[in-house]
Each structure stands twice: as structure tokens, then as C-alpha cells.
PDB file of C-alpha atoms in Angstrom:
ATOM      1  CA  MET A   2      -0.576  11.424 -15.428  1.00  0.00           C
ATOM      2  CA  ALA A   3      -1.170  11.273 -11.679  1.00  0.00           C
ATOM      3  CA  ASP A   4      -4.664  11.618 -10.277  1.00  0.00           C
ATOM      4  CA  ASP A   5      -4.971  14.822  -8.220  1.00  0.00           C
ATOM      5  CA  GLU A   6      -7.841  13.390  -6.154  1.00  0.00           C
ATOM      6  CA  PHE A   7      -5.700  10.872  -4.234  1.00  0.00           C
ATOM      7  CA  ASN A   8      -5.282  12.113  -0.675  1.00  0.00           C
ATOM      8  CA  ILE A   9      -2.363  10.480   1.148  1.00  0.00           C
ATOM      9  CA  GLU A  10      -3.089  12.541   4.275  1.00  0.00           C
ATOM     10  CA  GLU A  11      -6.557  10.945   4.500  1.00  0.00           C
ATOM     11  CA  LEU A  12      -4.994   7.500   4.157  1.00  0.00           C
ATOM     12  CA  ILE A  13      -2.359   8.223   6.804  1.00  0.00           C
ATOM     13  CA  SER A  14      -4.854   9.695   9.259  1.00  0.00           C
ATOM     14  CA  GLY A  15      -7.057   6.603   9.015  1.00  0.00           C
ATOM     15  CA  GLN A  16     -10.186   8.543   8.036  1.00  0.00           C
ATOM     16  CA  HIS A  17     -10.837   6.199   5.106  1.00  0.00           C
ATOM     17  CA  GLY A  18     -11.640   2.496   5.269  1.00  0.00           C
ATOM     18  CA  SER A  19     -11.520   0.612   8.549  1.00  0.00           C
ATOM     19  CA  GLY A  20     -10.469   3.581  10.659  1.00  0.00           C
ATOM     20  CA  ASN A  21      -8.051   1.323  12.481  1.00  0.00           C
ATOM     21  CA  ASP A  22      -5.335   3.820  13.269  1.00  0.00           C
ATOM     22  CA  VAL A  23      -4.649   2.674  16.806  1.00  0.00           C
ATOM     23  CA  PRO A  24      -1.882   0.128  17.185  1.00  0.00           C
ATOM     24  CA  GLN A  25      -3.047  -3.288  18.229  1.00  0.00           C
ATOM     25  CA  SER A  26      -1.394  -5.370  20.899  1.00  0.00           C
ATOM     26  CA  ASN A  27       1.292  -7.564  19.433  1.00  0.00           C
ATOM     27  CA  THR A  28       2.860 -10.296  21.510  1.00  0.00           C
ATOM     28  CA  ARG A  29       4.654 -12.113  18.702  1.00  0.00           C
ATOM     29  CA  THR A  30       8.404 -12.459  18.803  1.00  0.00           C
ATOM     30  CA  THR A  31      10.653 -11.722  15.879  1.00  0.00           C
ATOM     31  CA  SER A  32      11.121 -15.423  15.226  1.00  0.00           C
ATOM     32  CA  ASN A  33       7.456 -15.844  14.227  1.00  0.00           C
ATOM     33  CA  THR A  34       6.572 -12.467  12.696  1.00  0.00           C
ATOM     34  CA  SER A  35       5.488 -12.084   9.097  1.00  0.00           C
ATOM     35  CA  ASN A  36       8.230 -11.893   6.532  1.00  0.00           C
ATOM     36  CA  THR A  37       8.206  -9.403   3.670  1.00  0.00           C
ATOM     37  CA  ASP A  38      10.457 -11.209   1.193  1.00  0.00           C
ATOM     38  CA  ALA A  39       9.448 -10.854  -2.440  1.00  0.00           C
ATOM     39  CA  THR A  40       8.855 -14.611  -2.514  1.00  0.00           C
ATOM     40  CA  SER A  41       6.397 -14.691   0.388  1.00  0.00           C
ATOM     41  CA  THR A  42       2.688 -15.076  -0.312  1.00  0.00           C
ATOM     42  CA  THR A  43      -0.470 -13.950   1.435  1.00  0.00           C
ATOM     43  CA  ALA A  44      -3.758 -15.774   1.750  1.00  0.00           C
ATOM     44  CA  ASN A  45      -5.778 -12.904   0.251  1.00  0.00           C
ATOM     45  CA  THR A  46      -4.044 -12.903  -3.140  1.00  0.00           C
ATOM     46  CA  ASP A  47      -4.994 -15.152  -6.018  1.00  0.00           C
ATOM     47  CA  SER A  48      -1.706 -14.860  -7.905  1.00  0.00           C
ATOM     48  CA  THR A  49       1.944 -15.273  -7.118  1.00  0.00           C
ATOM     49  CA  PRO A  50       3.672 -12.017  -6.123  1.00  0.00           C
ATOM     50  CA  HIS A  51       6.317 -10.714  -8.497  1.00  0.00           C
ATOM     51  CA  PRO A  52       9.514  -8.991  -7.365  1.00  0.00           C
ATOM     52  CA  PHE A  53       9.263  -5.219  -7.698  1.00  0.00           C
ATOM     53  CA  SER A  54      11.927  -2.655  -6.976  1.00  0.00           C
ATOM     54  CA  VAL A  55      11.637   1.105  -6.721  1.00  0.00           C
ATOM     55  CA  ARG A  56      13.908   3.869  -5.470  1.00  0.00           C
ATOM     56  CA  LEU A  57      12.279   6.341  -3.102  1.00  0.00           C
ATOM     57  CA  ASN A  58      13.475   9.331  -1.134  1.00  0.00           C
ATOM     58  CA  GLN A  59      14.366   8.365   2.433  1.00  0.00           C
ATOM     59  CA  GLU A  60      11.411  10.320   3.850  1.00  0.00           C
ATOM     60  CA  TYR A  61       8.955   8.074   1.943  1.00  0.00           C
ATOM     61  CA  VAL A  62      10.770   4.931   3.036  1.00  0.00           C
ATOM     62  CA  GLU A  63      10.494   6.057   6.660  1.00  0.00           C
ATOM     63  CA  ILE A  64       6.790   6.871   6.237  1.00  0.00           C
ATOM     64  CA  ILE A  65       6.050   3.462   4.699  1.00  0.00           C
ATOM     65  CA  LYS A  66       7.966   1.660   7.442  1.00  0.00           C
ATOM     66  CA  ALA A  67       6.388   3.698  10.247  1.00  0.00           C
ATOM     67  CA  LEU A  68       2.817   3.386   8.978  1.00  0.00           C
ATOM     68  CA  ALA A  69       3.183  -0.334   8.291  1.00  0.00           C
ATOM     69  CA  TRP A  70       4.549  -0.773  11.816  1.00  0.00           C
ATOM     70  CA  TRP A  71       1.701   1.336  13.260  1.00  0.00           C
ATOM     71  CA  LYS A  72      -0.923  -0.779  11.495  1.00  0.00           C
ATOM     72  CA  ARG A  73       0.975  -3.984  12.409  1.00  0.00           C
ATOM     73  CA  ILE A  74       1.144  -5.146   8.795  1.00  0.00           C
ATOM     74  CA  SER A  75       3.988  -5.790   6.381  1.00  0.00           C
ATOM     75  CA  GLN A  76       5.305  -2.983   4.219  1.00  0.00           C
ATOM     76  CA  ARG A  77       4.078  -4.877   1.187  1.00  0.00           C
ATOM     77  CA  ALA A  78       0.576  -5.154   2.659  1.00  0.00           C
ATOM     78  CA  PHE A  79       0.634  -1.425   3.423  1.00  0.00           C
ATOM     79  CA  ILE A  80       1.563  -0.551  -0.170  1.00  0.00           C
ATOM     80  CA  GLU A  81      -1.144  -2.928  -1.443  1.00  0.00           C
ATOM     81  CA  GLN A  82      -3.679  -1.150   0.792  1.00  0.00           C
ATOM     82  CA  CYS A  83      -2.567   2.226  -0.593  1.00  0.00           C
ATOM     83  CA  ILE A  84      -3.109   0.995  -4.137  1.00  0.00           C
ATOM     84  CA  THR A  85      -6.494  -0.489  -3.221  1.00  0.00           C
ATOM     85  CA  TYR A  86      -7.464   2.863  -1.672  1.00  0.00           C
ATOM     86  CA  ALA A  87      -6.440   4.719  -4.840  1.00  0.00           C
ATOM     87  CA  LEU A  88      -8.388   2.286  -7.021  1.00  0.00           C
ATOM     88  CA  GLU A  89     -11.538   2.720  -4.911  1.00  0.00           C
ATOM     89  CA  GLU A  90     -11.509   6.390  -5.880  1.00  0.00           C
ATOM     90  CA  MET A  91     -11.460   5.562  -9.587  1.00  0.00           C
ATOM     91  CA  ASN A  92     -14.073   3.832 -11.735  1.00  0.00           C
ATOM     92  CA  ASP A  93     -13.263   0.706 -13.770  1.00  0.00           C
ATOM     93  CA  GLU A  94     -13.541   2.533 -17.092  1.00  0.00           C
ATOM     94  CA  ARG A  95     -10.938   5.119 -16.039  1.00  0.00           C
ATOM     95  CA  LEU A  96      -8.603   2.387 -14.768  1.00  0.00           C
ATOM     96  CA  THR A  97      -8.921   0.481 -18.061  1.00  0.00           C
ATOM     97  CA  GLU A  98      -8.105   3.672 -19.975  1.00  0.00           C
ATOM     98  CA  ILE A  99      -5.022   4.314 -17.829  1.00  0.00           C
ATOM     99  CA  ILE A 100      -3.730   0.753 -18.201  1.00  0.00           C
ATOM    100  CA  ASP A 101      -4.339   0.785 -21.973  1.00  0.00           C
ATOM    101  CA  ARG A 102      -2.472   4.069 -22.374  1.00  0.00           C
ATOM    102  CA  TYR A 103       0.373   2.774 -20.200  1.00  0.00           C
ATOM    103  CA  ASN A 104       0.697  -0.368 -22.329  1.00  0.00           C
ATOM    104  CA  GLU A 105       0.876   1.640 -25.584  1.00  0.00           C
TER     105      GLU A 105
END
């Protein structure tokens, strides 16, 4: 069951977390920009990423792409930040309960 307390509008508006909702200057060329392949890794993860596929309505795909571009991060990093934001709103006991019920 989805948690009704998650507020995507707050996440999009940048009112939560770093508040960095203004695009930063980016002088990189496409030949040296970050790649979002499923096999790429990031320095802030302690495990190897696993391929994950999901079908979304086009409006959500556009939102993910636009917000990731606005924040100058990969789409994967943006989705990871969204999950981190959602987890911050939930205590560890509730998360454990959700994962246990999912695994049943």
C-alpha cells in the first residue's frame, strides 16, 4: 500500500533537502558527461547496481528527464534521491514491516 504522506510536489519544488533547485553552470561536452547505463557505478554506492526496468506513462518519463536535467544529475541519481526522500519520511520499523510484507 502506498504511503499517502509522500509529497512529490515538495520534492519537485526543491523545498526539501538541499534546496538546490537552480540549475548550475555546466560546461561539459557530451563526450565527457555522465552515463546512465545500467552497468555504470557511482562513488556513493556500496553495492553494484542491478538492472531495473519499469514502464511509465510518458508524462512521468518527461518529468524524470526534465528534473534530472534541471538538477544536472543522471536520471538514475534523481530516482535514487526520490527514494531516499521517501525513506526519510518513514521510520526504520515501518520500512522493515513493508519489506517483510512484500517478501511474503
